[in-house]
Tab-separated table of C-alpha atoms and ligand atoms in Angstrom:
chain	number	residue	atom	x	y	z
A	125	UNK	CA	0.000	0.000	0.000
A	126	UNK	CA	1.285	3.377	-0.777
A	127	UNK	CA	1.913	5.693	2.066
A	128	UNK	CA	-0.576	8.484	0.489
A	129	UNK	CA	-3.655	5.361	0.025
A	130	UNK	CA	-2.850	5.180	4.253
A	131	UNK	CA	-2.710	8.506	4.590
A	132	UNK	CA	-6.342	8.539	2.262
A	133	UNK	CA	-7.659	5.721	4.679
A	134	UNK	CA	-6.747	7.001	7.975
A	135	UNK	CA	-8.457	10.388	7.473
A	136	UNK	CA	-11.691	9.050	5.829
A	137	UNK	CA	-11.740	7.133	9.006
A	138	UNK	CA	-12.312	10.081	10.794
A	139	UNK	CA	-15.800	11.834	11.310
A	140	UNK	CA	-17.382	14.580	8.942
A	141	UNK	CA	-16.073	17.547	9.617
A	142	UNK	CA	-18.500	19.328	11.182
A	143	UNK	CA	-19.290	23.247	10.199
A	144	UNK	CA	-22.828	23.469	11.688
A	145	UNK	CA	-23.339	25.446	15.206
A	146	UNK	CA	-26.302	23.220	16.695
A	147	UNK	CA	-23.901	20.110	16.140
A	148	UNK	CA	-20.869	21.760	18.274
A	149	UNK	CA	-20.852	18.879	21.026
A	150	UNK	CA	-21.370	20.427	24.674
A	151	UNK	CA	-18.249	20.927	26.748
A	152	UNK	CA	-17.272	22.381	29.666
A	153	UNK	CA	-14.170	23.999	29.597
A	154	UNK	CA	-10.798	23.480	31.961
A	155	UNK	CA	-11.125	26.745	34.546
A	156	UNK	CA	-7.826	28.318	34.426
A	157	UNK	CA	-7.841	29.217	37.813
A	158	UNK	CA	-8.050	25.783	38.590
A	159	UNK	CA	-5.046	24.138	39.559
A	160	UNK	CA	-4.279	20.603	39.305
A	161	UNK	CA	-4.991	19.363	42.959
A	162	UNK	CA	-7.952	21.369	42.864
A	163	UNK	CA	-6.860	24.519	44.630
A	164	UNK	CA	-8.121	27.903	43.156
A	165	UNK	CA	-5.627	30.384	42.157
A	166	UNK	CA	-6.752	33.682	43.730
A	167	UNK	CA	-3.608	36.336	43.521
A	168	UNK	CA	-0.926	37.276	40.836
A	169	UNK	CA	1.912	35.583	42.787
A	170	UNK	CA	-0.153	32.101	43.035
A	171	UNK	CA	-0.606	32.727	39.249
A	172	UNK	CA	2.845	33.413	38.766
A	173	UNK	CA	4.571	31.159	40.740
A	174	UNK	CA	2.091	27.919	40.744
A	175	UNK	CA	-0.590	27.959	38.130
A	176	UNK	CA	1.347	29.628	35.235
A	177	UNK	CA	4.205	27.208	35.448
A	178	UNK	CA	1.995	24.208	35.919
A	179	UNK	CA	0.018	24.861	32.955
A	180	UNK	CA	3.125	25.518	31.052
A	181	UNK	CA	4.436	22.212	31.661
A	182	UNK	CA	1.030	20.222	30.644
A	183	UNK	CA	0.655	22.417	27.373
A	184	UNK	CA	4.804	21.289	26.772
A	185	UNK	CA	4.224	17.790	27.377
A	186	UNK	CA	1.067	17.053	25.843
A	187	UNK	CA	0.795	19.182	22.800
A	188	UNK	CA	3.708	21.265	21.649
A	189	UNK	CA	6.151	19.145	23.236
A	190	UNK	CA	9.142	20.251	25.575
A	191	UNK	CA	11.892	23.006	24.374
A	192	UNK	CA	14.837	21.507	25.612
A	193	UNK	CA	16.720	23.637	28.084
A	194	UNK	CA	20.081	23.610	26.421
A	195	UNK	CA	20.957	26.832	24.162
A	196	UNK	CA	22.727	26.118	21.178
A	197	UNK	CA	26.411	28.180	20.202
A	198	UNK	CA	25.309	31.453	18.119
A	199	UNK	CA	27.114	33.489	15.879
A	200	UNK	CA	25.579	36.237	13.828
A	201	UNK	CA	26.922	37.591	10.529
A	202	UNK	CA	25.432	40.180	8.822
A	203	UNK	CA	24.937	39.479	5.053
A	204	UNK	CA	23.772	42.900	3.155
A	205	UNK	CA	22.971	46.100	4.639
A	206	UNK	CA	20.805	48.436	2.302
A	207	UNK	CA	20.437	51.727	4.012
A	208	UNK	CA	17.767	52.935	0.784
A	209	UNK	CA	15.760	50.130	0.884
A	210	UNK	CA	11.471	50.545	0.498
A	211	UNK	CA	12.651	54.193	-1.472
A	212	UNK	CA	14.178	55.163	1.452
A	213	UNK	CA	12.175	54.689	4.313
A	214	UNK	CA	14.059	51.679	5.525
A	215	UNK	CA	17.191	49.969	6.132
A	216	UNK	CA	16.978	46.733	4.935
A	217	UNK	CA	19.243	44.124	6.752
A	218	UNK	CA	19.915	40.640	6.246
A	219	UNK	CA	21.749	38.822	9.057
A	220	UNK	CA	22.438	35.399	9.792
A	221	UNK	CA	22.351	33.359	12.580
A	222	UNK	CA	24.732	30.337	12.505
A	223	UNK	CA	23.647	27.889	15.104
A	224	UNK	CA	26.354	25.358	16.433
A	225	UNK	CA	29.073	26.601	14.267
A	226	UNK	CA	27.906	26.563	10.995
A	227	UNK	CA	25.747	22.910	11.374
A	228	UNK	CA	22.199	24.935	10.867
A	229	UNK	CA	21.494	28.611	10.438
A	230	UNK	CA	18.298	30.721	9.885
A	231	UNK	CA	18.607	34.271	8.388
A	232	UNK	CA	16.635	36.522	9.402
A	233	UNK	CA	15.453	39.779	7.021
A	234	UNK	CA	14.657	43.348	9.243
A	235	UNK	CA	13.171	46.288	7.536
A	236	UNK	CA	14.100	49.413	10.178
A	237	UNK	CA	12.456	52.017	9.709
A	238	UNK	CA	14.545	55.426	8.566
A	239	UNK	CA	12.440	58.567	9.162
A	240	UNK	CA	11.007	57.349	12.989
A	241	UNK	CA	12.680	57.590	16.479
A	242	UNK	CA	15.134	54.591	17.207
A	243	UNK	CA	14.974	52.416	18.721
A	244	UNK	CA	11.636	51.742	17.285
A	245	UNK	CA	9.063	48.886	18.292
A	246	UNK	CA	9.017	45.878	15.845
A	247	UNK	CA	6.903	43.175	14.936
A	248	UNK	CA	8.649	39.730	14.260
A	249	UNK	CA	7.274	36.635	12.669
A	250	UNK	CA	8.486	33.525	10.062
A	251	UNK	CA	7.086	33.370	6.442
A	252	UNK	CA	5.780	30.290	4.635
A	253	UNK	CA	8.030	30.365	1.362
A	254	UNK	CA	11.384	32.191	2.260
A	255	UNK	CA	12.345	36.058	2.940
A	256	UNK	CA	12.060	36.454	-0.740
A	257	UNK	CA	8.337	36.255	-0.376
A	258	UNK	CA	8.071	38.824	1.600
A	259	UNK	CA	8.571	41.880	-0.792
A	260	UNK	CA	9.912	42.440	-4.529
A	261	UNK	CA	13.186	43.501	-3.564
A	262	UNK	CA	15.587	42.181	-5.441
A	263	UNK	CA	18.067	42.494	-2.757
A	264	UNK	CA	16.455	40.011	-0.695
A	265	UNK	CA	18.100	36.503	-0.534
A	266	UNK	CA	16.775	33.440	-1.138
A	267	UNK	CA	16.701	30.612	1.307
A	268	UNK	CA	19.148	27.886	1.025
A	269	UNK	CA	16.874	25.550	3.146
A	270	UNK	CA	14.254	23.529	1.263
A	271	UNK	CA	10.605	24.677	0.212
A	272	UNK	CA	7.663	22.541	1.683
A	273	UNK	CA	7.767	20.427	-2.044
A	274	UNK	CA	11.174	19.534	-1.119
A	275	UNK	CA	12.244	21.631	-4.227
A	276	UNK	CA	14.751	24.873	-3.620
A	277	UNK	CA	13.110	28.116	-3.315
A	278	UNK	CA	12.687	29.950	-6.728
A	279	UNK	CA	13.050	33.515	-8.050
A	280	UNK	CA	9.758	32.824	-9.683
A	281	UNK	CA	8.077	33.440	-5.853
A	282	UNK	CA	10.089	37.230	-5.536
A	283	UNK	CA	7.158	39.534	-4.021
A	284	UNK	CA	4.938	36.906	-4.363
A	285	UNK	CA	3.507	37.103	-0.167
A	286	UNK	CA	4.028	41.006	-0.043
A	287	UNK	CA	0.510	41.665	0.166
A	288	UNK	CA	0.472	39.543	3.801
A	289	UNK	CA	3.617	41.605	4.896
A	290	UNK	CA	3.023	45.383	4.148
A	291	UNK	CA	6.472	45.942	5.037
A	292	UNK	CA	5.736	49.761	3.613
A	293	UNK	CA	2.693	50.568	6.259
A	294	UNK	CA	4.827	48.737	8.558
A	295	UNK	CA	7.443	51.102	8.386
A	296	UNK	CA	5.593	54.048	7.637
A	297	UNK	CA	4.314	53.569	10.941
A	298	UNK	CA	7.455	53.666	12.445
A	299	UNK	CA	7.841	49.572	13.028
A	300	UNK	CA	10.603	47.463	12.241
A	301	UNK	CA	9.520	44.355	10.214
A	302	UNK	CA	11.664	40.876	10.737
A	303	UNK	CA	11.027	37.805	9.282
A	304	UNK	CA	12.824	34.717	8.392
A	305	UNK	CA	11.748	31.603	6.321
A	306	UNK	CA	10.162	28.834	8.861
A	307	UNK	CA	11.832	25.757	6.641
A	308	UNK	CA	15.418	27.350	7.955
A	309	UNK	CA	14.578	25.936	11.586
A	310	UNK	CA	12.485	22.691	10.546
A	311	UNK	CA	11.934	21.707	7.439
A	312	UNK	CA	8.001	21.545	7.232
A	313	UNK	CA	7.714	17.791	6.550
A	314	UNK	CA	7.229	14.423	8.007
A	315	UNK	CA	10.127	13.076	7.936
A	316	UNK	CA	10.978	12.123	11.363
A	317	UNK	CA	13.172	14.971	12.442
A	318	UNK	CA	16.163	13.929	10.267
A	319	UNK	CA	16.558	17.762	9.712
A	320	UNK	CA	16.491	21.223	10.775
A	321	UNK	CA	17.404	21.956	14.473
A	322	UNK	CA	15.968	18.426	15.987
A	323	UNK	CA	19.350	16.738	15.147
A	324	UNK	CA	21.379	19.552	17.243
A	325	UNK	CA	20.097	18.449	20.204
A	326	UNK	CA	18.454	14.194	19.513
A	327	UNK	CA	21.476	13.737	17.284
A	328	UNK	CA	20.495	10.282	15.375
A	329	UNK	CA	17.361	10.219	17.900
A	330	UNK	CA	13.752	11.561	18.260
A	331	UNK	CA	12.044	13.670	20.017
A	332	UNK	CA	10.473	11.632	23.000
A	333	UNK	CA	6.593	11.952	23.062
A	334	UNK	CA	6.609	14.527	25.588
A	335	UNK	CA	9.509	16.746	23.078
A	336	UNK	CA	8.760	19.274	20.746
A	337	UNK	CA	7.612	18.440	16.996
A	338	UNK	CA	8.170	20.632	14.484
A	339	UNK	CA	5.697	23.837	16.119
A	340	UNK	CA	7.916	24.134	19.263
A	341	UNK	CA	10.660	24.113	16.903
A	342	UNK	CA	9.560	27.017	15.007
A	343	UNK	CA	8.796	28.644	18.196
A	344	UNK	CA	12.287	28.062	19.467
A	345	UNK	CA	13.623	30.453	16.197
A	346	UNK	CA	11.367	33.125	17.259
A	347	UNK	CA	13.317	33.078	20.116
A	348	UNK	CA	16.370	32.820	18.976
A	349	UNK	CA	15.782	35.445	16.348
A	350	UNK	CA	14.496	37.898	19.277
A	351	UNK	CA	18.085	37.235	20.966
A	352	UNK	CA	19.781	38.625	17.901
A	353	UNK	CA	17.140	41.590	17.865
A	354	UNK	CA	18.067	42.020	21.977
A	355	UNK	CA	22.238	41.602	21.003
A	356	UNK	CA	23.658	42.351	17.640
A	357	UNK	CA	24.416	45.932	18.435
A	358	UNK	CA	23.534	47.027	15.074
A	359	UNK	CA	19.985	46.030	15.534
A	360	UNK	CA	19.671	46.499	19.129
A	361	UNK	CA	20.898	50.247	18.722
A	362	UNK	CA	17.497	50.308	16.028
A	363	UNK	CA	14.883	47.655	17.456
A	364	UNK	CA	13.359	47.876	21.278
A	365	UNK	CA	13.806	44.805	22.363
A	366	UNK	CA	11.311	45.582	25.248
A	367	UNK	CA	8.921	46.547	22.688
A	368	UNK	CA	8.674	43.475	20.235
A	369	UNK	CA	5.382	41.849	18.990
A	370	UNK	CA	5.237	38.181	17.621
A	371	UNK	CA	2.553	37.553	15.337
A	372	UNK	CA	1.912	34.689	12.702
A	373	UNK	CA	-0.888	33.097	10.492
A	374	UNK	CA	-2.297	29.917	10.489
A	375	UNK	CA	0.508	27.222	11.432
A	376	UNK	CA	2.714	29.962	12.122
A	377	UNK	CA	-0.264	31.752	14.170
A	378	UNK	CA	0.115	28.389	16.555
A	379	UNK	CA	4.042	29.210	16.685
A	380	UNK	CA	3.697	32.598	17.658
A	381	UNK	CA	1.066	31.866	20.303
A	382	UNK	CA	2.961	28.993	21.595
A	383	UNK	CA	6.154	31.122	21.826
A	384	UNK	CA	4.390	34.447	23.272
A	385	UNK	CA	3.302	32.024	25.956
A	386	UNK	CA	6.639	30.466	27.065
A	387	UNK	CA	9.077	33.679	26.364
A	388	UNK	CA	7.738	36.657	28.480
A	389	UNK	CA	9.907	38.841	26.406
A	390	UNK	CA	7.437	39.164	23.777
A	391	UNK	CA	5.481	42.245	24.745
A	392	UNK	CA	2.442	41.397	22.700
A	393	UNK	CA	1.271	38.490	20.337
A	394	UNK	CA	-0.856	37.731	17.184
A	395	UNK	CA	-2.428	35.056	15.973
A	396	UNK	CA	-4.208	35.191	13.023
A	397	UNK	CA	-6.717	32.744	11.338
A	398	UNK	CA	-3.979	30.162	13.995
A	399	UNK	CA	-7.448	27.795	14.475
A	400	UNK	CA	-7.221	24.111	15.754
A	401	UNK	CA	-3.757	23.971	18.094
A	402	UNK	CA	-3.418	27.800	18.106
A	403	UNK	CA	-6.543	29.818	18.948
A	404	UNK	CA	-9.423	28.026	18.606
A	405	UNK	CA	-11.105	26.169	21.476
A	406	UNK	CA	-10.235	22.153	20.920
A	407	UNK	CA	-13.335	21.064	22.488
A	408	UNK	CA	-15.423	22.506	20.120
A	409	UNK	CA	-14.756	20.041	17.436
A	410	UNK	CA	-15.893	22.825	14.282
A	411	UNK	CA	-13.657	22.488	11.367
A	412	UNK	CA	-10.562	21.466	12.330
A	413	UNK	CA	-10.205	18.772	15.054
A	414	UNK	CA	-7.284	17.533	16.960
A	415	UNK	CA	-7.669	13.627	15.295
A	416	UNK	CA	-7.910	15.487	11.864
A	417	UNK	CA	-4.896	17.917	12.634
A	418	UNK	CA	-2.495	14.916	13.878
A	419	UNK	CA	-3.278	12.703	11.389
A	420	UNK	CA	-2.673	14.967	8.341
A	421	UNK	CA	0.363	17.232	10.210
A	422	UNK	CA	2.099	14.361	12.418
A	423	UNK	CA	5.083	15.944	13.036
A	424	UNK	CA	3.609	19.442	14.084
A	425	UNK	CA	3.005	18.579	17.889
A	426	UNK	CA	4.630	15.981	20.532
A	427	UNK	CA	3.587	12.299	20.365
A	428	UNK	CA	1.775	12.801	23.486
A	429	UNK	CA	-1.351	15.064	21.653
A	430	UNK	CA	-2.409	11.976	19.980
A	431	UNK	CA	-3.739	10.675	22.732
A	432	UNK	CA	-6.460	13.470	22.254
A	433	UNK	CA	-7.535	12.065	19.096
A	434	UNK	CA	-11.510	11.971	19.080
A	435	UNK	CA	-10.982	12.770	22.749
A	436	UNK	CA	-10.370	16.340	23.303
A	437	UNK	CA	-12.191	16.552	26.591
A	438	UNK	CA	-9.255	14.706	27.868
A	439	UNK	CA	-7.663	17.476	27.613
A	440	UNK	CA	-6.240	18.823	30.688
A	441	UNK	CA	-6.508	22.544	29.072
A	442	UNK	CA	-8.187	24.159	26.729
A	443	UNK	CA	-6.777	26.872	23.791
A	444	UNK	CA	-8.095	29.538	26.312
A	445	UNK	CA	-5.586	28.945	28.262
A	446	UNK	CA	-2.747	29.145	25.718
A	447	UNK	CA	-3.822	32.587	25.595
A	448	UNK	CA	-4.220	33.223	29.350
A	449	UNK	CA	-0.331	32.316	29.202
A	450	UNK	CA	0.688	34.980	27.568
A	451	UNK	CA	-1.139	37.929	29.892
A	452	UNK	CA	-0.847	40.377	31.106
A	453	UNK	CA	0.778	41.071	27.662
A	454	UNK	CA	-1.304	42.131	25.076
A	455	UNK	CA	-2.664	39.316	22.986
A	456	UNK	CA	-4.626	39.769	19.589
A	457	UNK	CA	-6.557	37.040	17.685
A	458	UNK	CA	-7.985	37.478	14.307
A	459	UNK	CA	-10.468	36.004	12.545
A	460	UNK	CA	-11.742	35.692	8.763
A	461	UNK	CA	-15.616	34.670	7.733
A	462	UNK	CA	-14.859	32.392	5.655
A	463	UNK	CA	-11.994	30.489	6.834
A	464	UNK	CA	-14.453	27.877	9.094
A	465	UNK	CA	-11.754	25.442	8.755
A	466	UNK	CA	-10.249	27.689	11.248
A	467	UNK	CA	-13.472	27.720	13.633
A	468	UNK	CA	-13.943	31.704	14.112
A	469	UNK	CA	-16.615	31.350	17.015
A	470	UNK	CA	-13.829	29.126	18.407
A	471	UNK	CA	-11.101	31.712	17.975
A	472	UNK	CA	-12.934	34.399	19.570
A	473	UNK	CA	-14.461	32.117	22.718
A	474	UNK	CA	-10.834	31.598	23.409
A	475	UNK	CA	-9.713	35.315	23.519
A	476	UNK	CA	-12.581	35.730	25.839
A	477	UNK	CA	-12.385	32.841	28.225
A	478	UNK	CA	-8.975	33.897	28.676
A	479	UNK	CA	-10.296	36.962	30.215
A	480	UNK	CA	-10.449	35.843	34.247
A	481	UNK	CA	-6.758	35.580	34.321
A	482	UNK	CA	-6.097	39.094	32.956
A	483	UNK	CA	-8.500	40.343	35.398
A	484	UNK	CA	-6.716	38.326	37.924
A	485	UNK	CA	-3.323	40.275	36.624
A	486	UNK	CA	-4.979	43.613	37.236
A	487	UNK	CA	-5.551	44.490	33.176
A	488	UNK	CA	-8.855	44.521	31.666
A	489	UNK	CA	-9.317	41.493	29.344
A	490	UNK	CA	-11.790	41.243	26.623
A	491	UNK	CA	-14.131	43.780	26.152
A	492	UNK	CA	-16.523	41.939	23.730
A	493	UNK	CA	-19.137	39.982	25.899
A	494	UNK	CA	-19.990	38.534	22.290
A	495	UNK	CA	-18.533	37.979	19.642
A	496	UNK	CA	-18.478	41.321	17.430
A	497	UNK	CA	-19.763	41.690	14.151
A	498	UNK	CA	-17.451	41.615	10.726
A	499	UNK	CA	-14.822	44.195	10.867
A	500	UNK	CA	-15.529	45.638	14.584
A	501	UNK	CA	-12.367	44.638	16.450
A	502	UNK	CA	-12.167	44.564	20.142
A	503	UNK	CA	-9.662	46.556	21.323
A	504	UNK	CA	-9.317	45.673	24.687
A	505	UNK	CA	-6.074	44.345	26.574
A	506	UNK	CA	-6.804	40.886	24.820
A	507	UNK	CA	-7.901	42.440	21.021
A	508	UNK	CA	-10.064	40.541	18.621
A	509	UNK	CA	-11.424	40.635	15.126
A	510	UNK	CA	-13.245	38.734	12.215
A	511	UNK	CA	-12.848	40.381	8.822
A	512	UNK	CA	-14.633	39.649	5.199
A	513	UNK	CA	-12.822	37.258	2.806
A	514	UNK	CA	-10.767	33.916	3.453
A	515	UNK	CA	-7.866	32.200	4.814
A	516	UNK	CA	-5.066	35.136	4.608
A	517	UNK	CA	-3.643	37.950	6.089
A	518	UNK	CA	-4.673	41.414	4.441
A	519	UNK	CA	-3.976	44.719	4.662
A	520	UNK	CA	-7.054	44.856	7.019
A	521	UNK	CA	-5.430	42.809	9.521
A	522	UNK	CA	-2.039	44.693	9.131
A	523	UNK	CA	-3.982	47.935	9.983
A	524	UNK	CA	-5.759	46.488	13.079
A	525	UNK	CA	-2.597	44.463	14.328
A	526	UNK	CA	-0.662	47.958	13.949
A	527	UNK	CA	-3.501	49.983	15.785
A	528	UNK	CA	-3.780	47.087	18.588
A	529	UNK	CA	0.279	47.845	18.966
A	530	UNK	CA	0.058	51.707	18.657
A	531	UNK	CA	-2.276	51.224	21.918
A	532	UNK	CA	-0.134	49.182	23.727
A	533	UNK	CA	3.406	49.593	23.210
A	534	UNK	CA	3.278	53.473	22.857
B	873	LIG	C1	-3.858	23.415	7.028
B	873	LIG	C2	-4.013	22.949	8.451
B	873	LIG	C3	-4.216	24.123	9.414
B	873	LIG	C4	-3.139	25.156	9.210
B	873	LIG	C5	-3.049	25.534	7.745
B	873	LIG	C6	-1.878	26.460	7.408
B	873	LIG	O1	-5.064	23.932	6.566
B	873	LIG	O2	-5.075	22.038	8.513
B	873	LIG	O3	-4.185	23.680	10.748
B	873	LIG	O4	-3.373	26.268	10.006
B	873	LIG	O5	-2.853	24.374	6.962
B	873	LIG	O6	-0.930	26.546	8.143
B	873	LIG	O7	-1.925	27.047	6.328
């Protein structure tokens, strides 16, 4: 039998996917002032010191998998520096990280802005088909690390994702931009961890079930880029560190939400359109569902989340609490109509139920009681929107992720 006829079987296997409200099974979800032995968490330091980190640890080892501890040997080199770059209202740079001496490296492309006072905020994330993607430039490199197809990255694709960067309003509004290509950290395939960073530290091993697949991986690079941002003096001299958002879409909307929750210097996070194992609530089963997720992406979370399979009230969380994670800091979820695969009403009843532990923090949470109509964001400390159109990131979003930043890290 060919591996793609098992593939074939094991999701028909699965139930319909289910896009119909009155069918959303009833749950009850994990209270996330609830601690394990039953105590309730009722200050900041009991958050802080007990609940946060125990909720840490079960989201590590039973669905993203745990970040190992070690840090890897860095060394950054900067590639090109274009000081006219975007006509002139950025400097384009293009350094490179070299992990472990030279064995892996990710390079990481920074738009700073020229004409707005320095050190400016910045938002980070990674990009689906290389840095090259990201804006016509020709200046831009292209990735040496392999595309999803397993073929190298192509001129062809120059420009080709500049419409979900808007590395010009960016910068106009006095952001730096940073990106770097997702496939540089893990390659985004199956292929039992024979490549990107997994090797550095499981050498000819695996990840055990409770490691990190290949989301925590990705989330470890946002990291790791953030160091540079924080210590190549060229950069840090431009970028404040203190004032850095992560933000990504879809599987890279679960990265930045999964590292916004386990590296507190983040000072805000985005997830857009992120749905089942980012934003939106497991439990609810619409669109997306865990058994569906793990059967056709295998290698995104830890062995462990398979035991959720067609069993998400197992759980011991819920998404809600991936969010909760990440407060007091600012955290922003968007939403598009038609992108159901994604579960919207799931998206937003996270952002909300995350709510009681910002409280708890002393912020306001989410201001929405219900879930606002198209294009009305919440703008509260946890921010929220649903926009016209598809799967994506649009200007739309770029002008509400900006204006959810201009209110918080101003
Ligand atoms: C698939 C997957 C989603 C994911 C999306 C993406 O649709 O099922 O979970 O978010 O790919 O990353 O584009």
């Amino acid at each position: 039998m060919s591996v793609l006829f098992i593939a074939a079987l094991a999701a028909s296997a699965l139930p319909e996917t289910n896009y119909d409200e009155s069918k959303v099974p009833e749950y009850a979800l994990p209270d996330a002032l609830l601690t394990l032995d039953g105590s309730r968490v009722e200050t900041a330091e009991a958050w802080r010191t007990k609940r946060r980190p125990e909720l840490l640890r079960l989201f590590a080892e039973q669905m993203y998998g745990k970040t190992p501890s070690a840090s890897l040997p860095v060394e950054y080199e900067t590639l090109s520096v274009d000081e006219n770059a975007l006509d002139g209202a950025a400097t384009r740079k293009q350094i490179r990280i070299h992990f472990s001496g030279g064995a892996l490296h990710m390079d990481v492309l920074l738009f700073l802005p020229n004409g707005a006072p320095s050190p400016a905020p910045a938002f980070i994330g990674l990009n689906f088909g290389g840095n090259h993607t990201v804006h016509s430039d020709p200046g831009i490199r292209l990735p040496e690390s392999p595309m999803r197809t397993g073929e190298p990255a192509s001129e062809e694709e120059r420009g080709k994702s500049a419409g979900r960067w808007q590395a010009e309003t960016v910068v106009s509004r006095g952001y730096a931009l940073a990106t770097a290509y997702y496939g540089d950290i893990d390659p985004d395939m199956d292929d039992g961890f024979r490549n990107g960073v997994h090797p550095l530290f499981h050498g000819e091993g695996v990840p055990a079930a409770d490691e990190w697949g290949s989301i925590g991986a990705w989330a470890w690079g946002l990291s790791r880029a953030l160091d540079m941002l924080l210590s190549e003096n060229s950069v840090a001299a431009r970028v404040d560190g203190s004032r850095v958002a992560v933000l990504g879409h879809s599987r890279l909307g679960k990265t930045a939400l999964w590292a916004g929750a386990q590296d507190e210097r983040f000072a805000l996070t985005i997830s857009n359109n992120s749905g089942c194992g980012g934003a939106a609530l497991s439990r609810r089963r619409f669109g997306e569902t865990v058994a569906r997720i793990n059967t056709a992406f295998p290698h995104w979370f830890c062995g462990n989340f398979k035991r959720y399979n067609e069993n998400e009230n197992a759980l011991p969380f819920d998404q809600h609490q991936l969010i909760a994670l990440i407060a007091p800091r600012p955290a922003y979820v968007a939403s598009a109509e038609e992108d159901r695969w994604a579960d919207p009403r799931g998206e937003f009843l996270s952002a909300k139920h995350a709510d009681s532990v910002y409280r708890l923090l002393g912020t306001d949470g989410m201001s929405a009681e219900e879930m606002p109509p198209l294009e009305s964001p919440a703008m509260s400390r946890i921010g929220y929107h649903i926009r016209r159109g598809g799967h994506d990131v649009k200007a739309y979003d770029w002008a509400r992720f900006l204006d959810f930043a201009d209110k918080h890290l101003r």
